[in-house]
mmCIF file of C-alpha atoms (C1' of nucleotides) in Angstrom:
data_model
loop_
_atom_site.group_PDB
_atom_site.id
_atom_site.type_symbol
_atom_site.label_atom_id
_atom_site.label_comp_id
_atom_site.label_asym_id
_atom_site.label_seq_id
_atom_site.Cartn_x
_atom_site.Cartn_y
_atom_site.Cartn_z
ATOM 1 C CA UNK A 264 66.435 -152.914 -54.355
ATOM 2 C CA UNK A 265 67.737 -153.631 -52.066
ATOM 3 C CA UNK A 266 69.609 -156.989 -52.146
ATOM 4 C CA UNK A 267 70.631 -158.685 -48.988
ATOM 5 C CA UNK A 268 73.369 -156.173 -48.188
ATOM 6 C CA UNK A 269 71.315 -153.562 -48.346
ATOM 7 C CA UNK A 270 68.576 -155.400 -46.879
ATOM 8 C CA UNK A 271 70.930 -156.241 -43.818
ATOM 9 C CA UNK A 272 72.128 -152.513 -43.706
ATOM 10 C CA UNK A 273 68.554 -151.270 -43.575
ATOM 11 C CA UNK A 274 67.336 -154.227 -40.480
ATOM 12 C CA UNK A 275 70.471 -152.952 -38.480
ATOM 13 C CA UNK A 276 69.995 -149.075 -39.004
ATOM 14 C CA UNK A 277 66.244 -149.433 -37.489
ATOM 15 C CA UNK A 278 66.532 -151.999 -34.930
ATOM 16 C CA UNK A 279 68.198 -150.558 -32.119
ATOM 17 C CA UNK A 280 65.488 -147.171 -32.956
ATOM 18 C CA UNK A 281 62.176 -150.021 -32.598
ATOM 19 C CA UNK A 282 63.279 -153.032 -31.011
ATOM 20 C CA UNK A 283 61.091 -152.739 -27.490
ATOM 21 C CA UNK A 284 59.426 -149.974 -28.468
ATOM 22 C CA UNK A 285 55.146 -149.846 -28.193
ATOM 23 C CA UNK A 286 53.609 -149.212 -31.867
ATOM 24 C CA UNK A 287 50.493 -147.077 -31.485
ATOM 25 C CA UNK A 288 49.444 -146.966 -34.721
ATOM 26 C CA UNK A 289 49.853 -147.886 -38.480
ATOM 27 C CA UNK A 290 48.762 -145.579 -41.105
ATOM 28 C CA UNK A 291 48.094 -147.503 -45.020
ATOM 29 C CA UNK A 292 48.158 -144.952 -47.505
ATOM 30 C CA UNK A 293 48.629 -146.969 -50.012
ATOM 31 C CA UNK A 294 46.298 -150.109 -50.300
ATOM 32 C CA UNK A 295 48.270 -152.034 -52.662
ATOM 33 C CA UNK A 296 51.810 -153.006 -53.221
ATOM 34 C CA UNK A 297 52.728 -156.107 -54.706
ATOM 35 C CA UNK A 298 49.972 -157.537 -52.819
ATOM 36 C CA UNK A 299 47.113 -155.682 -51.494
ATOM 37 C CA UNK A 300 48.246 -154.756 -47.676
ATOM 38 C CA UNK A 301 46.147 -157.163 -45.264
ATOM 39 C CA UNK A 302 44.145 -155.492 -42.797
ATOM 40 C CA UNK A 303 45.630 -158.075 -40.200
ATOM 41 C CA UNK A 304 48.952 -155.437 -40.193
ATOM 42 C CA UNK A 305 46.787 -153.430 -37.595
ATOM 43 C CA UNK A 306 47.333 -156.265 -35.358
ATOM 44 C CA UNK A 307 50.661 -154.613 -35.127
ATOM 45 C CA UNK A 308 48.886 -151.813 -33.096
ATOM 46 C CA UNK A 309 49.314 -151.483 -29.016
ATOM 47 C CA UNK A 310 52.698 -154.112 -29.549
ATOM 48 C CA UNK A 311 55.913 -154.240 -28.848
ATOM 49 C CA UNK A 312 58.702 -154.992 -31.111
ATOM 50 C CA UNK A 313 60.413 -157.957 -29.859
ATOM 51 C CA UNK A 314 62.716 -158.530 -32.411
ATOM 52 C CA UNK A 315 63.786 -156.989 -35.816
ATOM 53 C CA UNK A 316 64.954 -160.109 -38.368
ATOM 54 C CA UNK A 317 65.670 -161.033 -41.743
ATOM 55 C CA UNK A 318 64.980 -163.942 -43.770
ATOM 56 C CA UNK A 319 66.662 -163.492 -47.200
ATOM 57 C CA UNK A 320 65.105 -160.110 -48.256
ATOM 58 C CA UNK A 321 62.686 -159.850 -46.241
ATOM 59 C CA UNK A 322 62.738 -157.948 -42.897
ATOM 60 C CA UNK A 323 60.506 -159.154 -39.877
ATOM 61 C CA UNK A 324 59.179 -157.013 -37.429
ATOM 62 C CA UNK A 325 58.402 -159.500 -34.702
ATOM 63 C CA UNK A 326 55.690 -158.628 -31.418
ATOM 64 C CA UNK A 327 54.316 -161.156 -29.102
ATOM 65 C CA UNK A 328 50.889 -161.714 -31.329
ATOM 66 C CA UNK A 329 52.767 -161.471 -34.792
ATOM 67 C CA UNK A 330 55.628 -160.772 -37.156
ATOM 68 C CA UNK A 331 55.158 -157.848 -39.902
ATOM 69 C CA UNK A 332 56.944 -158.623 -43.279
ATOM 70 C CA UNK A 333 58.619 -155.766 -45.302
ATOM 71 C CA UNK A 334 59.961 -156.440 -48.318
ATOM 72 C CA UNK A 335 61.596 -153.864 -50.773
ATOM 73 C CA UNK A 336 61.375 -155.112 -53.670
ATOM 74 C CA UNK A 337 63.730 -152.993 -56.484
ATOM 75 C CA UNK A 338 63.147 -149.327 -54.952
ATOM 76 C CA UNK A 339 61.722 -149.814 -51.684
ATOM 77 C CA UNK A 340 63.676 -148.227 -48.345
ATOM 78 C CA UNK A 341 62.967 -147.149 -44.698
ATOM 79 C CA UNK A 342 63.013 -144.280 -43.463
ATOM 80 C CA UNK A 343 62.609 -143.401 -39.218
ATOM 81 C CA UNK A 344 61.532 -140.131 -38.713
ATOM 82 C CA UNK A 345 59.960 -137.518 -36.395
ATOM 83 C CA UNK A 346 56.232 -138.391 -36.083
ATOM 84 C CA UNK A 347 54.371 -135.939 -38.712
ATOM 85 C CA UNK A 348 57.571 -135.149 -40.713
ATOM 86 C CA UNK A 349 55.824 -134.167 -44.072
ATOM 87 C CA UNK A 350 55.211 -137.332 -46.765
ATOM 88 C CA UNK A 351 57.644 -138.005 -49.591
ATOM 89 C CA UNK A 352 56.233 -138.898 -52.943
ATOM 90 C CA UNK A 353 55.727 -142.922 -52.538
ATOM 91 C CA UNK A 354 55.502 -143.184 -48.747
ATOM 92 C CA UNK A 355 53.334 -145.785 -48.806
ATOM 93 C CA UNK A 356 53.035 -146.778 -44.786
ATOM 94 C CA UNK A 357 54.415 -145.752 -41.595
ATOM 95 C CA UNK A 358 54.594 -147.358 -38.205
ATOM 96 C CA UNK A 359 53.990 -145.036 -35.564
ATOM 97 C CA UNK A 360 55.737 -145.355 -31.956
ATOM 98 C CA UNK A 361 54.998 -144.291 -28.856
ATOM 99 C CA UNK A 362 57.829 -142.266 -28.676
ATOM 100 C CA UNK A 363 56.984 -140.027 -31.549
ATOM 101 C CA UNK A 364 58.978 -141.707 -33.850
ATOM 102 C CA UNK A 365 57.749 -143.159 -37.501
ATOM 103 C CA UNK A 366 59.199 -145.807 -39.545
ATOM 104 C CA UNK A 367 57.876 -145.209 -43.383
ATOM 105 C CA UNK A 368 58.061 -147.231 -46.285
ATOM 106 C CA UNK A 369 58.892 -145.628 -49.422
ATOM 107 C CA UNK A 370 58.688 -147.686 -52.407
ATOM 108 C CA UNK A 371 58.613 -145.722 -56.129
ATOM 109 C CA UNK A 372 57.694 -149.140 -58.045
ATOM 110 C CA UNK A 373 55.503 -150.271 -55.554
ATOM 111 C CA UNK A 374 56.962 -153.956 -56.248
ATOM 112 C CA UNK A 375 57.635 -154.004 -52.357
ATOM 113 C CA UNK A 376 55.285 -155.583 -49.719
ATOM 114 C CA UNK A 377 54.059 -155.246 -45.856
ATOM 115 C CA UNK A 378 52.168 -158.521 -44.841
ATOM 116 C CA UNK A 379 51.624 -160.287 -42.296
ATOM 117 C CA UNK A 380 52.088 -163.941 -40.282
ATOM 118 C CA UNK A 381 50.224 -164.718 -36.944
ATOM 119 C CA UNK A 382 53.046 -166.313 -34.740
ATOM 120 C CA UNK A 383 51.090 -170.046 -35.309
ATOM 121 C CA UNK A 384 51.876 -169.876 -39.064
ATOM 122 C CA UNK A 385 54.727 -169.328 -41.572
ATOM 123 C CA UNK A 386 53.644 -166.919 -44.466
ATOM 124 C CA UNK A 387 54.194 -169.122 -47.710
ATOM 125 C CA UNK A 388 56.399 -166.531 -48.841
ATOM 126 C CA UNK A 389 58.603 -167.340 -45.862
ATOM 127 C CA UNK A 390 58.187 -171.518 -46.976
ATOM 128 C CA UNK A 391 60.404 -172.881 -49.557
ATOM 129 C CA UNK A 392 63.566 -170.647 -49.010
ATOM 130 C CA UNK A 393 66.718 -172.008 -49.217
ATOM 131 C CA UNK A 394 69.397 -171.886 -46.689
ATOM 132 C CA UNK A 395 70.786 -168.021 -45.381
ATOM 133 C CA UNK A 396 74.375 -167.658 -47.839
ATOM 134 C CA UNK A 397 76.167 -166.757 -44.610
ATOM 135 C CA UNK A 398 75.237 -169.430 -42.720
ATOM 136 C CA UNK A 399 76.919 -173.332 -42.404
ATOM 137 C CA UNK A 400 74.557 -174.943 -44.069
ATOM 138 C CA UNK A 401 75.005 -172.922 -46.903
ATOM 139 C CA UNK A 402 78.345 -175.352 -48.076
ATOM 140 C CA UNK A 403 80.170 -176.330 -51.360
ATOM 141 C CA UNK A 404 78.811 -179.625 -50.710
ATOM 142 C CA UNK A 405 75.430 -178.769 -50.428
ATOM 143 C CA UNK A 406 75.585 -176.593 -53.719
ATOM 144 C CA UNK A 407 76.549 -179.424 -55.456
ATOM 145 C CA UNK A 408 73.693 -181.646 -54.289
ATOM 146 C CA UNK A 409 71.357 -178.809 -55.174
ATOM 147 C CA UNK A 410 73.118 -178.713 -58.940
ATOM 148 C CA UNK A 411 72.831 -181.863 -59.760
ATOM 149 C CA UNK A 412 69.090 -181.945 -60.899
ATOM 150 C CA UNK A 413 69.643 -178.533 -62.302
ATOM 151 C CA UNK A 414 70.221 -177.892 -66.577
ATOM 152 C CA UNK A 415 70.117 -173.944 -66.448
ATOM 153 C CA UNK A 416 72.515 -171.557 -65.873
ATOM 154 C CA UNK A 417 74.558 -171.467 -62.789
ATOM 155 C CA UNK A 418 73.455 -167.531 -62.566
ATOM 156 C CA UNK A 419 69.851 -168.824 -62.509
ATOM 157 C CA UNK A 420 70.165 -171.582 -60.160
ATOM 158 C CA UNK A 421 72.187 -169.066 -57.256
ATOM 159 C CA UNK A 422 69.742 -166.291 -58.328
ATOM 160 C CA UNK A 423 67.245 -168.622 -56.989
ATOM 161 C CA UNK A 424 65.474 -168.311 -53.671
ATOM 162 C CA UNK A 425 64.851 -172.207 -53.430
ATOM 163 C CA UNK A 426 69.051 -172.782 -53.425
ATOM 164 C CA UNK A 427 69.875 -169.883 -51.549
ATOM 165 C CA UNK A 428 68.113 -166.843 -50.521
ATOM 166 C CA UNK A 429 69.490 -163.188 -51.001
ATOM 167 C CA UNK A 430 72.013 -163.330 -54.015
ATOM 168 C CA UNK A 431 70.569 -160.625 -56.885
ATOM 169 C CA UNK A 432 71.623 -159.554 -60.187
ATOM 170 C CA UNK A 433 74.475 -157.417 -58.323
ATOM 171 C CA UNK A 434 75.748 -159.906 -56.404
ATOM 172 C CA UNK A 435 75.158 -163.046 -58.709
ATOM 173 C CA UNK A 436 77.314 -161.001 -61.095
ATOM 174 C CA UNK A 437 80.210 -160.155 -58.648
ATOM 175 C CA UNK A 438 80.304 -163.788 -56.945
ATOM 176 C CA UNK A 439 80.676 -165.381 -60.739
ATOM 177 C CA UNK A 440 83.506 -162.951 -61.285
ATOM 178 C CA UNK A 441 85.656 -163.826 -58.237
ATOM 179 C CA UNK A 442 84.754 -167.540 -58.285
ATOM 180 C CA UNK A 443 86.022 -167.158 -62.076
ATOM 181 C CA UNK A 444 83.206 -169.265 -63.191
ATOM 182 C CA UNK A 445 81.095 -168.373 -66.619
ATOM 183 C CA UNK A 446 77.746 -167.697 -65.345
ATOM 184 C CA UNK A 447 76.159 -169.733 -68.948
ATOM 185 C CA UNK A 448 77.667 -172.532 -67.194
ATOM 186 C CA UNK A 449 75.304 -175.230 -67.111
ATOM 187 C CA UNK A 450 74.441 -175.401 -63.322
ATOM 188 C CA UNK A 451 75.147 -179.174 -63.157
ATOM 189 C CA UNK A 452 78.758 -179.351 -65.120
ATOM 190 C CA UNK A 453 80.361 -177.921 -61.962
ATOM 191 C CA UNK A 454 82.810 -179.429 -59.737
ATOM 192 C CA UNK A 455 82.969 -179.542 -56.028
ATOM 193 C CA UNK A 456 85.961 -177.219 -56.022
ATOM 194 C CA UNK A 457 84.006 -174.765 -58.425
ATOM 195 C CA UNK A 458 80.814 -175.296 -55.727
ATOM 196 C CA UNK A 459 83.764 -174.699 -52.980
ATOM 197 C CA UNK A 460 84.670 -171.436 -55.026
ATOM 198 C CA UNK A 461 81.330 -170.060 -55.746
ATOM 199 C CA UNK A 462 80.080 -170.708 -52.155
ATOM 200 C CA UNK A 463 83.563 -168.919 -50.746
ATOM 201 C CA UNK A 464 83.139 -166.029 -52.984
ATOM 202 C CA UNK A 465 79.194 -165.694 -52.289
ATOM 203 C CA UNK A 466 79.895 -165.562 -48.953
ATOM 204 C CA UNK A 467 82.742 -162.858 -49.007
ATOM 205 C CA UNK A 468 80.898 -160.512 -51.844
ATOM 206 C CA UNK A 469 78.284 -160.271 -49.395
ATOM 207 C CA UNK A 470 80.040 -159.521 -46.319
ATOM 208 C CA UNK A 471 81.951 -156.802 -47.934
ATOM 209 C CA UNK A 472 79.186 -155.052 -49.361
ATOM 210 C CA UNK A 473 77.183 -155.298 -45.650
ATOM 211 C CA UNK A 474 80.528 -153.892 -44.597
ATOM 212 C CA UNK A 475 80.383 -151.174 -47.336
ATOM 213 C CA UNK A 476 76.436 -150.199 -46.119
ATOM 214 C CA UNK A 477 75.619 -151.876 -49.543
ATOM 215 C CA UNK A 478 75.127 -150.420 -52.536
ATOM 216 C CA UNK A 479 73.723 -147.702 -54.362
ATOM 217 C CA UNK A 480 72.800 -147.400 -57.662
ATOM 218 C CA UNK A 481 70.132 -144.990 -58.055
ATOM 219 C CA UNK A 482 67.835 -144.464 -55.245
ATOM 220 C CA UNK A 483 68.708 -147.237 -52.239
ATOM 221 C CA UNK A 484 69.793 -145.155 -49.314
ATOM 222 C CA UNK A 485 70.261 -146.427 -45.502
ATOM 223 C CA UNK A 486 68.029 -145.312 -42.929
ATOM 224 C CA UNK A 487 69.956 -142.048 -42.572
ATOM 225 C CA UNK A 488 69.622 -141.296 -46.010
ATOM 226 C CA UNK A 489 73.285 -142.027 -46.636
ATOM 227 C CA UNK A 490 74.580 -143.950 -49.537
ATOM 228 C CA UNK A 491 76.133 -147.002 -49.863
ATOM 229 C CA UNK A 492 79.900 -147.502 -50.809
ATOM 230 C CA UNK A 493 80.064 -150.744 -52.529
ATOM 231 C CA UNK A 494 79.050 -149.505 -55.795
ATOM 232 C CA UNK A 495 83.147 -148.664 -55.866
ATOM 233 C CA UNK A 496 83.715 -152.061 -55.516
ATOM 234 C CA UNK A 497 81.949 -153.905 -58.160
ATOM 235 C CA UNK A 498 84.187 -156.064 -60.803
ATOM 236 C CA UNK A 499 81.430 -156.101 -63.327
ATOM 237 C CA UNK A 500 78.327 -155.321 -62.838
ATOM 238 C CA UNK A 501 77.808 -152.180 -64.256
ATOM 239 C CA UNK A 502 80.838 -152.287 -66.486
ATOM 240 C CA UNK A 503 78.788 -153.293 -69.619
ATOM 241 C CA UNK A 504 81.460 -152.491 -72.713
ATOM 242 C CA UNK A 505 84.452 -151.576 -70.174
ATOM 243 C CA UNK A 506 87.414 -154.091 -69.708
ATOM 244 C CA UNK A 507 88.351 -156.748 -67.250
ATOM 245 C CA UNK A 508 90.055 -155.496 -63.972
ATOM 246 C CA UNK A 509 91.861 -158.551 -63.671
ATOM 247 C CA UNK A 510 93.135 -158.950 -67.511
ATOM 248 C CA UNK A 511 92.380 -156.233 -69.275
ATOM 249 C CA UNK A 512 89.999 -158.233 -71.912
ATOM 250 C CA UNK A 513 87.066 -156.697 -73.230
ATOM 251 C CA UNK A 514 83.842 -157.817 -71.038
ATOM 252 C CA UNK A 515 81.122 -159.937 -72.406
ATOM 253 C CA UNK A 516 77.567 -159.767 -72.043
ATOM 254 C CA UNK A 517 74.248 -161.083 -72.193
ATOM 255 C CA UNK A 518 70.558 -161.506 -70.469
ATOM 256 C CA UNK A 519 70.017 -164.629 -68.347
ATOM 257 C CA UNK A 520 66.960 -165.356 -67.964
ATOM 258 C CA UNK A 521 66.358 -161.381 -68.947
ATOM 259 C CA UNK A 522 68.650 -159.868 -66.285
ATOM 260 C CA UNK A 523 71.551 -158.460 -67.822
ATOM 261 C CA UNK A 524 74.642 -160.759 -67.287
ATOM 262 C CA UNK A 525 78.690 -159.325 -67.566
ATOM 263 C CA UNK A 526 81.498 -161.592 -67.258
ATOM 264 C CA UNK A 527 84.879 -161.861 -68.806
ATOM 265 C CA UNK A 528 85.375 -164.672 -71.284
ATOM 266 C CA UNK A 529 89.262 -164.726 -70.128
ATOM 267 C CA UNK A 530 88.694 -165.384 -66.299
ATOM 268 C CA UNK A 531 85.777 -167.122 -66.085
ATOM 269 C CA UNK A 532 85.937 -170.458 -67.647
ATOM 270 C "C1'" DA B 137 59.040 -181.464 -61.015
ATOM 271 C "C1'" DT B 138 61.646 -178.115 -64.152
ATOM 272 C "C1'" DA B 139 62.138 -174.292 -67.284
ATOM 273 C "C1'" DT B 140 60.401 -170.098 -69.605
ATOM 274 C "C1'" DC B 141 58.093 -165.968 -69.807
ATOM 275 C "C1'" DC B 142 55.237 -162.364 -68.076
ATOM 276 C "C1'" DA B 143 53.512 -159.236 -64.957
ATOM 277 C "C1'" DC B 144 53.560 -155.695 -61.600
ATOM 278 C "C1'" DC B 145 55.249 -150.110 -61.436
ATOM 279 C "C1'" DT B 146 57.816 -145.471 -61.658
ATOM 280 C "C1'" DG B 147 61.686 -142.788 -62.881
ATOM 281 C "C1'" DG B 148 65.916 -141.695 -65.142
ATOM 282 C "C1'" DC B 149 68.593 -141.632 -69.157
ATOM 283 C "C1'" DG B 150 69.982 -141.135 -74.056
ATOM 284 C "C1'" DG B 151 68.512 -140.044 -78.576
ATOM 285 C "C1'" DC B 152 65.949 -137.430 -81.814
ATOM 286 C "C1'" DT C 276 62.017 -128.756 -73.710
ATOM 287 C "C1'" DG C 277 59.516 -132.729 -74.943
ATOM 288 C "C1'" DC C 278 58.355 -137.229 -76.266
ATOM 289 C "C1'" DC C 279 59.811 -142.170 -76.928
ATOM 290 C "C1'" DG C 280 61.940 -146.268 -76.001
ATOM 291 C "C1'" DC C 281 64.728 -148.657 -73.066
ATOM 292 C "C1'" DC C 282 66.627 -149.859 -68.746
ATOM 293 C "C1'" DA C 283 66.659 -150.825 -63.597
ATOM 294 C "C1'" DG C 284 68.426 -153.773 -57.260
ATOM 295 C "C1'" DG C 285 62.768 -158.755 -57.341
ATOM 296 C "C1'" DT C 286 60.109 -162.633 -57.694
ATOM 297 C "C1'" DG C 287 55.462 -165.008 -57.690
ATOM 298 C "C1'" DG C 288 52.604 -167.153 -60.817
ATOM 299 C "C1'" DA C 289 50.851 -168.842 -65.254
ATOM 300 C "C1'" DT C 290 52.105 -171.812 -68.836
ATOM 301 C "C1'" DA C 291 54.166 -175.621 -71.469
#
DNA sequence: ATATCCACCTGGCGGC
DNA sequence: TGCCGCCAGGTGGATA
């Protein structure tokens, strides 16, 4: 997937198609994703999208009775289409509009999800998440508070949807890089100027691959299909036995927590 | 509470 | 060509 560039990319390619436009029907075609899809979705039916939003990775389809939530998990994407365009391998649900238009779901691994949250409640996916990385509140100072209880890897802990939401393997990677931070660092051991750092380049990594239209790596494409461009831009992910842009060192590598991990032992300290 | 590990899936790639 | 093992953008949940 999809992380919250390409998340971002994919809410602002469809909602200027949906957003006050009547659904008139949802087809399942596929029962189960990462969760079995709750019959409640057909609420969705005879609505109007209000609002299309994002919370971390997920996308929200919002209507006056109740908010749909997509979530793409590592080879999900969205697709809007002429109504009764002929289905893909993995389409696994499309939203039908009034207008003749469908928005599909195609998701190979099936790790995605469509649920859905009556506007009284707050799915308890939705509970729990930390602060959005491009907001305020997402600050060097409130890092630090958050590290302070925290003996794992900084990768971990900003990998971690309870600090912040929306930083991946990509991005984790490419953040650690520019903030020229070791990402074995124990999460706790940093400074506030290392939290000031780290937040600073969180912030810009993301907002130059939303710029870019994300990234792609194998099969994450935008809602016209297109790829995205960032993929040109990354410092080290991806650049497993290849040498530092910055120094020329060889790279290092490892798993965290089993995701694979690429740093240079040079500039990051 | 925190930390670790597993599970859920398909597809693409390199190696033999 | 084919089969095998390994790898991949996520993350909730079970376990210690």
């Amino acid at each position: 997937m999809p992380e919250l560039p390409e998340v971002e990319t994919t809410r602002c390619g469809i909602a200027p198609h949906i957003i006050h436009k009547s659904i008139q029907k949802i087809i399942i075609y596929t029962k189960k994703l990462r969760w079995p899809i709750p019959t409640t979705v057909y609420q969705l039916e005879k609505q109007v999208v209000s609002n299309v939003g994002r919370r971390g990775k997920y996308i929200l389809i919002e209507t006056s009775v109740g908010t749909a939530i997509l979530h793409l998990g590592m080879s999900g994407y969205l697709q809007l289409l002429p109504k009764g365009t002929p289905l893909k391998k993995h389409d696994h649900v499309e939203i039908i509009f009034s207008n003749d238009i469908c928005l599909r779901l195609n998701d190979a691994r099936r790790f995605g999800a469509f649920l859905w949250q009556n506007n009284s409640t707050i799915h308890s996916l939705l509970k729990g998440l930390g602060p959005e990385p491009l907001t305020a509140v997402f600050s060097a100072a409130y890092l630090l508070q958050k590290l302070q209880t925290k003996n794992r890897a900084i990768k971990l802990v900003i990998m971690d949807n309870a600090v912040v939401v929306g930083v991946g393997n990509i991005y984790a990677n490419e953040a650690l890089f520019l903030a020229g931070i070791n990402p074995n660092r124990i999460a706790k051991s940093l400074s506030l100027k290392e939290c000031k750092n780290l937040v600073h380049a969180i912030k810009k990594v993301l907002q130059k691959a939303i710029k870019a239209g994300g990234t792609t790596l194998k099969d994450f494409q935008n809602i016209e299909g297109k790829p995205g461009y960032f993929q040109q831009s990354l410092k080290v992910y991806g650049r497993i036995n290849s040498t530092c842009v910055k120094c020329g060192n060889c790279l290092s590598s490892n798993r965290i927590g089993q995701r694979l991990t690429v740093w240079c032992e040079i500039c990051q300290l």
